[in-house]
Amino acid sequence: RRRRRPRRHRPHPRGDALTCPAELPRSPRAESRGLVLLFALLGGCQCVQLEDYRVCDATVDCGEAPDASVTNDAGPTPSDGGLDAGPCVPDGQVDVLDPAGADTDCDGVDGVADRQLYVSPQGNDLTATPGNRALPFATLGAALRAAATLDGGADAVLVQQGAYDEQGVQWTADVDVWGGRSGIGRWEPTGSVSNLRGGSVALVVRDVQGRTLRGFQVYAESGSPTSIAVLVESGSPRFVDVQLFAGAGGAGRGGGTLAISDAGPGLPGQRGVTGQFDRDPDAGGPGVCGGEAGFPGGVGAKSAGGNGGDGDGPGGGAGGQGTDCTMLSAQAGPGADGDAGVDGLPGVSASGFGALDLNLVWVGADGTTGTNGSVGKPGSGGGGGGEGPLSTNETSSGGAGGSGGCPGGAGQGGRSGGPSIGLVVRGGRPFLGADTFIVAGAGGAGGPGGSGGPGFPGGAGGGSGPFPATPQCSVYPYGSGAAGGAGGRGGAGGPGGGGAGGHSLAVYCDLDGGLDVDGGTLMPGSGGPGAGSARAGASLSAQGCQP
């Protein structure tokens, strides 16, 4: 405020000098203009200083009348010599916010009244008016948004002590934010604080240069994957006499099991049939999940006394031998079952530190996914039946092998536990001053790796072919094909690796973030446990900050 130039002294009509009686009457002119009496000790006598008066042989030049409703009552100031009483006298300087709350420009509030916004739990965001203490905002977020629209027309936001439960508060206006104020009268400091309780990221700061957050406790909620009290995306904000509390990090998500398309058991092979002299290419069970079909059975003998064909596959059954009814003929042999599929490999448990990505999700400390099992091997075909001394075309083929079963899907890796971070500095360089505490909560537990899926069973082998309807030999059976082998079970999927425990970091910097500390206290919590053999979370005061 610009100071008025003192007026020249004009003698009082009654004389150039007044004596100093024990009590002087009030000047009617002073009363009519609403001036306030200021008592002073001049020359050993008590006098009344009024505009345009010469009092006690001393000329009194009176400028703008002081506001008697306001006092400089916040300790020694140049205007009152340390007295906490009497009318306020401006010191001619711009009134900047100070911890004592001194009103040095006599506008009734610490700071410049009409360049400040006010927040109170009893306020109303719809009727709030910048610069008007009688019409404060109800939320800090609304006041900061309004300050940003003033484009340099505001210096500060004063916040009454109390609790403010708000989500998504962003400090982007270049203003100071001071909490713990009285909310009435001069909005002076109370010695208490304002509590801001936000979401998983309680306060976001962007493009704030050299402005101060003071008199606050900021709390981020627990239970989300990542809990961050304050995120500084850019700028150089100052944190003085504040406490930042991050909640506990959330537990990492456990890994699931990968699904394999159209997975199921193997399909059965066909049964041997009478008069099957030519091999049926579809006799084996069709392959599933990309596996091979079951092997066909051997064909029956084509002529009197002939031998049946061997079943296909690495374990195909031998064909039956022909007979003339004077000797015991060898019956056809069954096909061998297919081998089981190979189990998948397990994933690797997390061992790296990881990093915070642009979506504020901690990545790089997850367990890896295992591998799928392999398809079971197909069953081999049974041998075909041998012929008797008479060619009646009643010998049967061997049963076909079943196809192998589908494998089990791999277990996915467990995710890392969520971190708890008091202050994240993505860009810029904030300042931590005296009486500032940054406290991180516990990191979340790492998520367990998913279990691999079990392999599916193989298809059944085809049954043996029938004996001839009209036996040619009454003693020795002959002519029946053997059963095919079953497909092997699919291999089980490998389990996923466990996720690392979540970190507890008082301050975390990435990109080009830095930090200046002058009296602040950084207090990390405990790191979360890793799943299985995965590493536990770290507990660090600061990580990654540029010097």
Coordinates of C-alpha atoms in Angstrom, one line a residue:
R1 CA 0.0 0.0 0.0
R2 CA 1.3 3.4 -0.9
R3 CA 1.8 5.6 2.1
R4 CA 0.1 9.0 2.1
R5 CA 2.4 12.0 2.2
P6 CA 2.1 13.7 5.5
R7 CA 0.1 16.9 5.5
R8 CA 1.6 20.2 6.5
H9 CA 0.7 21.4 10.0
R10 CA -2.1 24.0 10.2
P11 CA -2.4 25.9 13.4
H12 CA -5.5 25.3 15.4
P13 CA -7.9 28.3 15.3
R14 CA -7.5 28.8 19.0
G15 CA -3.7 29.3 18.9
D16 CA -0.4 27.9 17.8
A17 CA 0.1 26.0 20.9
L18 CA -2.0 24.1 23.5
T19 CA -1.2 23.6 27.0
C20 CA -1.3 20.0 28.3
P21 CA -4.0 19.8 31.0
A22 CA -4.6 16.5 32.9
E23 CA -7.4 15.8 30.5
L24 CA -8.2 17.3 27.2
P25 CA -11.7 17.3 25.7
R26 CA -12.3 15.3 22.5
S27 CA -12.2 17.4 19.3
P28 CA -15.6 17.5 17.7
R29 CA -13.9 17.4 14.3
A30 CA -12.1 14.2 15.3
E31 CA -15.3 12.6 16.5
S32 CA -17.1 13.5 13.3
R33 CA -14.3 11.9 11.2
G34 CA -14.1 8.7 13.3
L35 CA -10.5 9.2 14.3
V36 CA -9.1 7.1 17.1
L37 CA -7.4 8.5 20.2
L38 CA -3.8 7.5 20.5
F39 CA -2.2 8.0 23.9
A40 CA 1.5 8.9 23.9
L41 CA 4.0 10.2 26.4
L42 CA 5.5 13.4 25.1
G43 CA 7.6 15.7 27.3
G44 CA 6.5 14.0 30.5
C45 CA 2.8 14.8 30.0
Q46 CA -0.1 12.8 28.7
C47 CA -1.4 14.3 25.5
V48 CA -4.0 13.6 22.8
Q49 CA -2.7 13.4 19.3
L50 CA -5.3 14.7 16.8
E51 CA -5.0 15.7 13.2
D52 CA -3.8 19.3 12.7
Y53 CA -3.1 19.9 16.4
R54 CA 0.1 21.2 17.9
V55 CA 0.3 19.3 21.2
C56 CA 2.7 20.0 24.1
D57 CA 4.9 22.2 22.0
A58 CA 5.4 19.4 19.5
T59 CA 4.0 19.5 16.0
V60 CA 2.0 16.4 15.2
D61 CA 1.6 15.7 11.5
C62 CA -1.3 13.2 11.0
G63 CA -1.7 11.3 7.8
E64 CA -4.2 8.6 7.2
A65 CA -6.0 7.6 10.4
P66 CA -5.1 4.1 11.7
D67 CA -7.7 1.4 11.9
A68 CA -8.3 1.0 15.6
S69 CA -10.0 -2.4 15.0
V70 CA -6.7 -4.0 14.0
T71 CA -3.6 -4.4 16.1
N72 CA -0.1 -5.6 15.4
D73 CA -0.4 -8.3 18.0
A74 CA 2.0 -10.9 16.7
G75 CA 5.2 -9.8 18.5
P76 CA 7.6 -7.0 17.9
T77 CA 7.1 -5.1 14.7
P78 CA 8.6 -1.8 13.5
S79 CA 5.3 -0.1 14.0
D80 CA 4.5 -0.9 17.6
G81 CA 7.9 -1.5 19.2
G82 CA 6.8 -4.9 20.5
L83 CA 3.6 -3.7 22.1
D84 CA 0.6 -6.0 21.6
A85 CA -2.0 -3.3 22.0
G86 CA -3.3 -0.1 20.4
P87 CA -4.3 0.7 16.9
C88 CA -2.5 -0.8 14.0
V89 CA 0.1 1.4 12.2
P90 CA 1.2 0.2 8.7
D91 CA 5.0 -0.1 8.3
G92 CA 4.9 0.8 4.6
Q93 CA 6.1 -2.6 3.4
V94 CA 4.3 -5.4 1.6
D95 CA 2.8 -7.8 4.3
V96 CA 4.2 -11.2 3.5
L97 CA 3.0 -14.4 5.3
D98 CA 5.0 -15.3 8.3
P99 CA 4.8 -18.0 11.0
A100 CA 3.9 -15.4 13.6
G101 CA 1.0 -14.1 11.6
A102 CA 1.9 -10.5 12.0
D103 CA -0.4 -8.0 10.2
T104 CA 2.0 -5.3 9.1
D105 CA -0.2 -3.5 6.6
C106 CA -3.2 -3.3 8.9
D107 CA -5.7 -4.8 6.5
G108 CA -6.9 -7.2 9.2
V109 CA -5.0 -10.4 8.2
D110 CA -1.5 -11.8 7.8
G111 CA -0.5 -11.2 4.2
V112 CA -2.4 -9.0 1.7
A113 CA -6.1 -9.6 2.3
D114 CA -7.4 -9.1 -1.2
R115 CA -4.7 -11.3 -2.8
Q116 CA -5.5 -14.4 -0.8
L117 CA -8.1 -17.1 -0.9
Y118 CA -9.5 -18.7 2.3
V119 CA -10.6 -22.3 3.0
S120 CA -12.8 -23.4 5.9
P121 CA -14.8 -26.6 6.7
Q122 CA -17.7 -24.2 7.1
G123 CA -17.2 -22.6 3.7
N124 CA -19.1 -23.1 0.4
D125 CA -17.3 -23.7 -2.9
L126 CA -20.3 -22.2 -4.8
T127 CA -20.4 -18.9 -3.0
A128 CA -16.7 -18.5 -2.2
T129 CA -15.1 -15.2 -3.3
P130 CA -11.3 -14.8 -3.6
G131 CA -10.0 -12.2 -1.2
N132 CA -13.2 -12.3 1.0
R133 CA -12.6 -14.0 4.4
A134 CA -16.3 -13.9 5.1
L135 CA -16.9 -16.2 2.0
P136 CA -14.3 -18.9 2.2
F137 CA -14.1 -22.1 0.1
A138 CA -15.0 -25.4 1.6
T139 CA -12.3 -27.5 -0.1
L140 CA -8.6 -26.9 -0.8
G141 CA -9.0 -28.3 -4.3
A142 CA -11.6 -25.7 -5.3
A143 CA -9.5 -22.9 -3.8
L144 CA -6.4 -24.0 -5.7
R145 CA -8.3 -24.3 -9.0
A146 CA -9.7 -20.8 -8.4
A147 CA -6.2 -19.5 -7.7
A148 CA -4.9 -21.0 -11.0
T149 CA -7.6 -19.1 -12.9
L150 CA -6.5 -15.8 -11.4
D151 CA -3.3 -16.0 -13.4
G152 CA -1.0 -14.4 -10.9
G153 CA -3.7 -12.4 -9.2
A154 CA -3.3 -14.3 -5.9
D155 CA -0.4 -14.8 -3.5
A156 CA -1.6 -17.4 -1.1
V157 CA -4.3 -19.8 0.2
L158 CA -5.0 -19.7 3.9
V159 CA -6.6 -22.9 5.3
Q160 CA -8.4 -23.1 8.6
Q161 CA -7.3 -25.9 10.9
G162 CA -9.4 -29.1 10.6
A163 CA -9.9 -32.1 8.4
Y164 CA -10.3 -32.0 4.6
D165 CA -11.2 -35.3 2.9
E166 CA -10.6 -34.7 -0.8
Q167 CA -9.7 -36.8 -3.8
G168 CA -7.4 -35.6 -6.6
V169 CA -6.2 -32.3 -5.1
Q170 CA -3.7 -30.6 -7.5
W171 CA -1.5 -27.7 -6.5
T172 CA -0.7 -26.0 -9.9
A173 CA -1.2 -22.3 -9.0
D174 CA 1.9 -20.4 -8.1
V175 CA 0.7 -19.5 -4.5
D176 CA 1.7 -20.3 -1.0
V177 CA -0.6 -22.7 0.9
W178 CA -0.6 -22.3 4.7
G179 CA -2.7 -24.4 6.9
G180 CA -3.5 -24.4 10.7
R181 CA -5.1 -21.0 10.6
S182 CA -7.9 -19.8 12.9
G183 CA -10.5 -19.3 10.2
I184 CA -11.9 -16.2 12.0
G185 CA -10.8 -12.6 12.5
R186 CA -7.2 -12.3 11.3
W187 CA -6.8 -16.0 10.3
E188 CA -3.7 -16.1 12.5
P189 CA -1.7 -19.3 13.2
T190 CA -3.2 -21.6 15.9
G191 CA -0.3 -23.9 16.5
S192 CA -2.4 -26.7 15.0
V193 CA -2.5 -28.0 11.4
S194 CA -4.9 -28.7 8.6
N195 CA -5.3 -32.4 7.7
L196 CA -5.6 -33.3 4.0
R197 CA -6.8 -36.9 3.5
G198 CA -6.7 -37.9 -0.1
G199 CA -6.8 -41.0 -2.2
S200 CA -3.9 -43.3 -3.2
V201 CA -2.1 -40.0 -4.3
A202 CA -3.1 -37.4 -1.8
L203 CA -1.6 -34.3 -3.5
V204 CA -0.2 -33.6 -6.9
V205 CA 2.2 -30.6 -7.4
R206 CA 2.9 -29.2 -10.8
D207 CA 4.9 -26.1 -12.0
V208 CA 5.0 -24.5 -8.5
Q209 CA 8.2 -22.4 -8.2
G210 CA 9.5 -21.6 -4.8
R211 CA 6.1 -21.5 -3.0
T212 CA 5.6 -23.0 0.4
L213 CA 3.3 -25.6 1.8
R214 CA 3.1 -25.1 5.6
G215 CA 1.1 -26.2 8.6
F216 CA -0.3 -29.4 7.0
Q217 CA -0.5 -33.1 7.5
V218 CA -1.1 -35.0 4.3
Y219 CA -2.3 -38.6 4.3
A220 CA -2.6 -41.0 1.4
E221 CA -4.9 -44.0 1.8
S222 CA -3.8 -47.5 2.2
G223 CA -4.9 -50.6 0.3
S224 CA -4.3 -49.3 -3.2
P225 CA -1.4 -50.9 -5.1
T226 CA 0.7 -47.8 -4.7
S227 CA 0.3 -45.2 -1.9
I228 CA 1.9 -41.8 -2.4
A229 CA 1.4 -38.8 -0.1
V230 CA 2.7 -36.1 -2.5
L231 CA 3.7 -36.4 -6.1
V232 CA 5.8 -33.6 -7.5
E233 CA 5.7 -33.7 -11.3
S234 CA 7.6 -30.5 -11.8
G235 CA 8.7 -27.3 -10.1
S236 CA 10.4 -26.4 -6.8
P237 CA 7.8 -26.3 -4.0
R238 CA 9.0 -25.8 -0.4
F239 CA 7.7 -28.1 2.4
V240 CA 8.1 -26.5 5.8
D241 CA 6.5 -27.6 9.0
V242 CA 4.5 -30.3 7.3
Q243 CA 4.1 -34.1 7.8
L244 CA 3.5 -36.3 4.8
F245 CA 2.2 -39.8 5.5
A246 CA 1.9 -42.5 2.9
G247 CA -0.4 -45.4 3.6
A248 CA 0.5 -49.1 3.4
G249 CA 1.2 -50.5 0.0
G250 CA -1.3 -53.0 -1.4
A251 CA -0.5 -56.7 -1.7
G252 CA 0.7 -57.9 -5.1
R253 CA -1.7 -59.8 -7.3
G254 CA -1.2 -63.5 -7.4
G255 CA -0.5 -65.1 -10.8
G256 CA -3.3 -67.0 -12.6
T257 CA -3.0 -70.0 -14.9
L258 CA -2.8 -69.5 -18.7
A259 CA -5.6 -71.0 -20.6
I260 CA -4.9 -73.2 -23.6
S261 CA -7.4 -72.9 -26.5
D262 CA -9.7 -75.9 -26.9
A263 CA -7.8 -77.9 -24.3
G264 CA -9.2 -81.2 -23.3
P265 CA -8.5 -85.0 -23.1
G266 CA -7.2 -87.0 -26.0
L267 CA -9.6 -88.8 -28.3
P268 CA -10.1 -92.6 -28.3
G269 CA -8.9 -94.8 -31.2
Q270 CA -11.3 -97.0 -33.2
R271 CA -11.9 -100.6 -32.2
G272 CA -10.6 -103.4 -34.5
V273 CA -13.2 -104.7 -37.0
T274 CA -13.7 -107.9 -38.9
G275 CA -12.6 -108.2 -42.5
Q276 CA -10.3 -105.2 -42.2
F277 CA -7.6 -106.0 -44.7
D278 CA -6.7 -102.4 -45.6
R279 CA -5.5 -99.9 -43.0
D280 CA -8.0 -97.1 -42.2
P281 CA -6.0 -93.8 -42.0
D282 CA -8.6 -92.4 -39.5
A283 CA -8.4 -95.4 -37.2
G284 CA -6.3 -93.5 -34.6
G285 CA -7.8 -91.0 -32.3
P286 CA -7.5 -87.5 -33.8
G287 CA -4.8 -85.3 -32.3
V288 CA -5.7 -82.4 -30.0
C289 CA -3.9 -79.2 -29.1
G290 CA -1.6 -79.7 -32.0
G291 CA -0.6 -83.2 -31.0
E292 CA -0.4 -86.3 -33.2
A293 CA -3.3 -88.7 -33.9
G294 CA -3.3 -92.2 -32.4
F295 CA -1.5 -94.9 -34.4
P296 CA -3.7 -97.3 -36.5
G297 CA -4.0 -101.0 -35.5
G298 CA -2.5 -103.8 -37.7
V299 CA -4.7 -105.3 -40.5
G300 CA -6.1 -108.8 -40.3
A301 CA -4.6 -111.7 -42.3
K302 CA -5.6 -111.7 -46.0
S303 CA -5.2 -115.5 -46.8
A304 CA -5.6 -118.9 -45.2
G305 CA -2.9 -119.5 -42.6
G306 CA -1.6 -115.9 -43.0
N307 CA -0.3 -113.7 -40.2
G308 CA -1.9 -110.4 -39.2
G309 CA -0.2 -107.1 -39.6
D310 CA 1.7 -105.3 -36.8
G311 CA 0.2 -102.3 -35.2
D312 CA 1.7 -98.9 -36.1
G313 CA 3.7 -96.7 -33.7
P314 CA 6.8 -97.1 -31.7
G315 CA 5.1 -99.6 -29.4
G316 CA 2.8 -101.2 -32.1
G317 CA 1.5 -104.7 -31.2
A318 CA 2.7 -107.7 -33.2
G319 CA 0.3 -109.3 -35.6
G320 CA -1.3 -112.6 -34.8
Q321 CA 0.1 -115.8 -36.4
G322 CA -1.8 -117.9 -38.9
T323 CA -2.7 -121.5 -37.9
D324 CA -3.6 -124.9 -39.5
C325 CA -5.3 -126.1 -36.3
T326 CA -2.4 -128.4 -35.4
M327 CA -0.5 -125.9 -33.4
L328 CA -1.2 -123.0 -31.0
S329 CA -1.0 -119.8 -33.0
A330 CA 0.3 -116.6 -31.4
Q331 CA -2.3 -114.1 -30.7
A332 CA -1.9 -110.5 -31.8
G333 CA -0.1 -108.2 -29.3
P334 CA -1.7 -105.0 -27.9
G335 CA -0.3 -101.5 -28.7
A336 CA 1.7 -99.6 -26.1
D337 CA 0.3 -96.6 -24.3
G338 CA 1.8 -93.2 -25.4
D339 CA 4.2 -91.4 -23.1
A340 CA 3.0 -88.6 -21.0
G341 CA 3.7 -85.0 -22.1
V342 CA 6.6 -83.1 -20.5
D343 CA 5.8 -80.8 -17.6
G344 CA 6.4 -77.1 -18.2
L345 CA 9.3 -75.2 -16.5
P346 CA 8.6 -73.1 -13.5
G347 CA 8.9 -69.3 -13.6
V348 CA 11.6 -67.4 -11.8
S349 CA 10.9 -65.5 -8.6
A350 CA 11.5 -61.8 -8.7
S351 CA 15.0 -60.5 -7.7
G352 CA 15.2 -57.0 -9.2
F353 CA 14.4 -53.6 -7.6
G354 CA 12.0 -52.4 -10.3
A355 CA 10.8 -48.9 -11.0
L356 CA 7.7 -46.7 -10.9
D357 CA 6.1 -46.4 -14.3
L358 CA 4.2 -43.4 -15.7
N359 CA 0.9 -44.8 -14.4
L360 CA 2.4 -45.0 -10.9
V361 CA 2.5 -48.8 -11.0
W362 CA 5.6 -50.5 -9.7
V363 CA 7.0 -52.8 -12.4
G364 CA 10.0 -54.9 -12.9
A365 CA 9.9 -56.8 -9.7
D366 CA 7.3 -59.4 -10.8
G367 CA 7.9 -63.2 -11.0
T368 CA 8.1 -64.6 -14.5
T369 CA 5.5 -66.9 -16.0
G370 CA 6.3 -70.7 -16.3
T371 CA 5.9 -72.6 -19.5
N372 CA 3.1 -74.8 -20.7
G373 CA 3.4 -78.5 -20.6
S374 CA 3.6 -80.5 -23.8
V375 CA 0.9 -82.7 -25.4
G376 CA 0.8 -86.3 -24.5
K377 CA 2.2 -88.9 -27.0
P378 CA -0.3 -91.0 -29.0
G379 CA -1.0 -94.6 -28.3
S380 CA 0.3 -97.3 -30.7
G381 CA -2.0 -99.6 -32.6
G382 CA -2.7 -103.3 -31.7
G383 CA -1.6 -106.1 -33.9
G384 CA -4.1 -107.6 -36.5
G385 CA -5.4 -111.1 -36.1
G386 CA -4.0 -114.2 -38.0
E387 CA -6.0 -116.4 -40.3
G388 CA -6.9 -120.1 -40.0
P389 CA -6.6 -122.9 -42.6
L390 CA -9.6 -121.7 -44.5
S391 CA -9.9 -118.3 -45.8
T392 CA -13.2 -117.0 -44.5
N393 CA -12.3 -113.3 -44.2
E394 CA -13.3 -113.2 -40.6
T395 CA -10.1 -112.1 -39.0
S396 CA -10.1 -108.6 -37.4
S397 CA -7.8 -105.7 -37.4
G398 CA -6.1 -104.3 -34.2
G399 CA -7.5 -101.4 -32.3
A400 CA -6.1 -98.0 -33.0
G401 CA -4.2 -95.9 -30.4
G402 CA -5.8 -93.0 -28.6
S403 CA -4.3 -89.5 -29.0
G404 CA -2.4 -87.8 -26.2
G405 CA -4.1 -85.3 -23.9
C406 CA -3.7 -81.6 -23.9
P407 CA -1.1 -80.0 -21.6
G408 CA -1.7 -77.8 -18.6
G409 CA -1.3 -74.1 -19.0
A410 CA 1.6 -72.3 -17.3
G411 CA 1.2 -70.4 -14.0
Q412 CA 1.7 -66.7 -14.4
G413 CA 4.2 -64.8 -12.3
G414 CA 3.1 -63.0 -9.1
R415 CA 3.1 -59.2 -9.1
S416 CA 5.3 -57.2 -6.8
G417 CA 3.8 -55.8 -3.7
G418 CA 2.7 -52.2 -3.9
P419 CA 5.1 -49.6 -2.6
S420 CA 4.5 -47.0 0.1
I421 CA 6.2 -43.7 -0.8
G422 CA 6.0 -40.4 1.1
L423 CA 7.2 -38.1 -1.6
V424 CA 7.7 -38.9 -5.3
V425 CA 9.7 -36.4 -7.3
R426 CA 9.2 -37.0 -11.0
G427 CA 10.7 -33.8 -12.1
G428 CA 12.0 -30.6 -10.5
R429 CA 13.6 -30.1 -7.1
P430 CA 11.5 -29.6 -4.0
F431 CA 12.9 -28.3 -0.7
L432 CA 12.4 -29.9 2.7
G433 CA 12.7 -27.5 5.5
A434 CA 12.6 -27.6 9.3
D435 CA 10.0 -29.6 11.2
T436 CA 9.1 -31.5 8.0
F437 CA 8.6 -35.2 8.4
I438 CA 8.1 -37.6 5.5
V439 CA 6.8 -41.0 6.7
A440 CA 6.3 -44.1 4.5
G441 CA 4.1 -47.0 5.5
A442 CA 4.8 -50.7 5.1
G443 CA 5.3 -52.1 1.6
G444 CA 2.8 -54.7 0.4
A445 CA 3.5 -58.4 0.2
G446 CA 4.5 -59.9 -3.1
G447 CA 1.9 -61.9 -5.0
P448 CA 2.4 -65.7 -5.3
G449 CA 3.0 -67.2 -8.6
G450 CA 0.1 -69.1 -10.2
S451 CA 0.1 -72.8 -10.2
G452 CA 0.5 -74.6 -13.5
G453 CA -2.6 -76.4 -14.8
P454 CA -2.7 -80.2 -14.8
G455 CA -2.3 -82.1 -18.0
F456 CA -5.4 -83.7 -19.5
P457 CA -5.6 -87.5 -19.9
G458 CA -5.0 -89.2 -23.2
G459 CA -7.6 -90.9 -25.3
A460 CA -8.4 -94.6 -24.7
G461 CA -7.0 -97.1 -27.1
G462 CA -9.4 -98.9 -29.5
G463 CA -10.7 -102.3 -28.3
S464 CA -9.5 -105.6 -29.7
G465 CA -11.2 -107.0 -32.8
P466 CA -13.7 -109.8 -32.5
F467 CA -13.0 -113.5 -32.9
P468 CA -14.4 -115.2 -36.0
A469 CA -18.0 -116.1 -35.9
T470 CA -17.4 -119.6 -37.2
P471 CA -14.2 -120.9 -35.6
Q472 CA -12.2 -123.2 -37.9
C473 CA -10.3 -124.8 -35.0
S474 CA -12.2 -126.0 -32.0
V475 CA -9.1 -126.0 -29.7
Y476 CA -7.0 -123.0 -30.6
P477 CA -8.5 -119.6 -30.8
Y478 CA -7.3 -117.4 -33.7
G479 CA -8.1 -114.4 -35.8
S480 CA -8.7 -111.7 -33.2
G481 CA -6.9 -108.3 -33.5
A482 CA -5.4 -106.8 -30.2
A483 CA -6.4 -103.5 -28.5
G484 CA -4.6 -100.2 -29.2
G485 CA -2.7 -98.3 -26.6
A486 CA -4.0 -95.2 -24.8
G487 CA -2.7 -91.8 -25.5
G488 CA -0.4 -90.3 -22.9
R489 CA -1.5 -87.6 -20.4
G490 CA -0.5 -84.0 -21.2
G491 CA 2.3 -82.4 -19.3
A492 CA 1.4 -80.1 -16.4
G493 CA 2.1 -76.4 -16.8
G494 CA 5.0 -74.9 -14.9
P495 CA 4.2 -72.7 -11.9
G496 CA 4.8 -69.0 -12.0
G497 CA 7.5 -67.2 -9.9
G498 CA 6.7 -65.2 -6.9
G499 CA 6.6 -61.4 -6.9
A500 CA 8.9 -59.3 -4.8
G501 CA 7.8 -57.5 -1.7
G502 CA 6.8 -53.8 -2.0
H503 CA 9.3 -51.1 -1.1
S504 CA 8.9 -48.5 1.7
L505 CA 10.5 -45.3 0.5
A506 CA 10.3 -42.0 2.3
V507 CA 11.4 -40.2 -1.0
Y508 CA 11.6 -41.7 -4.5
C509 CA 13.0 -39.7 -7.5
D510 CA 12.9 -40.8 -11.1
L511 CA 13.5 -39.1 -14.5
D512 CA 15.4 -35.9 -13.5
G513 CA 14.0 -35.5 -10.0
G514 CA 16.2 -34.1 -7.3
L515 CA 15.8 -33.0 -3.6
D516 CA 17.2 -30.4 -1.3
V517 CA 17.0 -31.2 2.4
D518 CA 17.6 -28.7 5.2
G519 CA 16.3 -30.1 8.5
G520 CA 13.7 -32.5 7.2
T521 CA 13.3 -36.0 8.6
L522 CA 12.8 -39.0 6.3
M523 CA 11.3 -42.1 7.9
P524 CA 10.7 -45.3 5.8
G525 CA 8.6 -48.2 7.0
S526 CA 9.2 -51.9 6.6
G527 CA 9.5 -53.6 3.2
G528 CA 6.9 -56.1 2.3
P529 CA 7.7 -59.9 2.2
G530 CA 8.4 -61.5 -1.1
A531 CA 6.4 -64.5 -2.3
G532 CA 8.3 -67.8 -2.2
S533 CA 11.9 -67.2 -2.9
A534 CA 11.4 -63.6 -4.2
R535 CA 13.2 -60.7 -2.6
A536 CA 11.7 -58.7 0.2
G537 CA 10.9 -55.0 -0.3
A538 CA 13.5 -52.4 0.5
S539 CA 13.2 -49.8 3.3
L540 CA 15.0 -46.7 2.2
S541 CA 15.0 -43.0 3.2
A542 CA 15.6 -41.8 -0.4
Q543 CA 16.1 -43.6 -3.7
G544 CA 17.2 -42.3 -7.1
C545 CA 17.4 -38.5 -6.3
Q546 CA 19.8 -36.4 -8.2
P547 CA 22.5 -34.8 -6.1

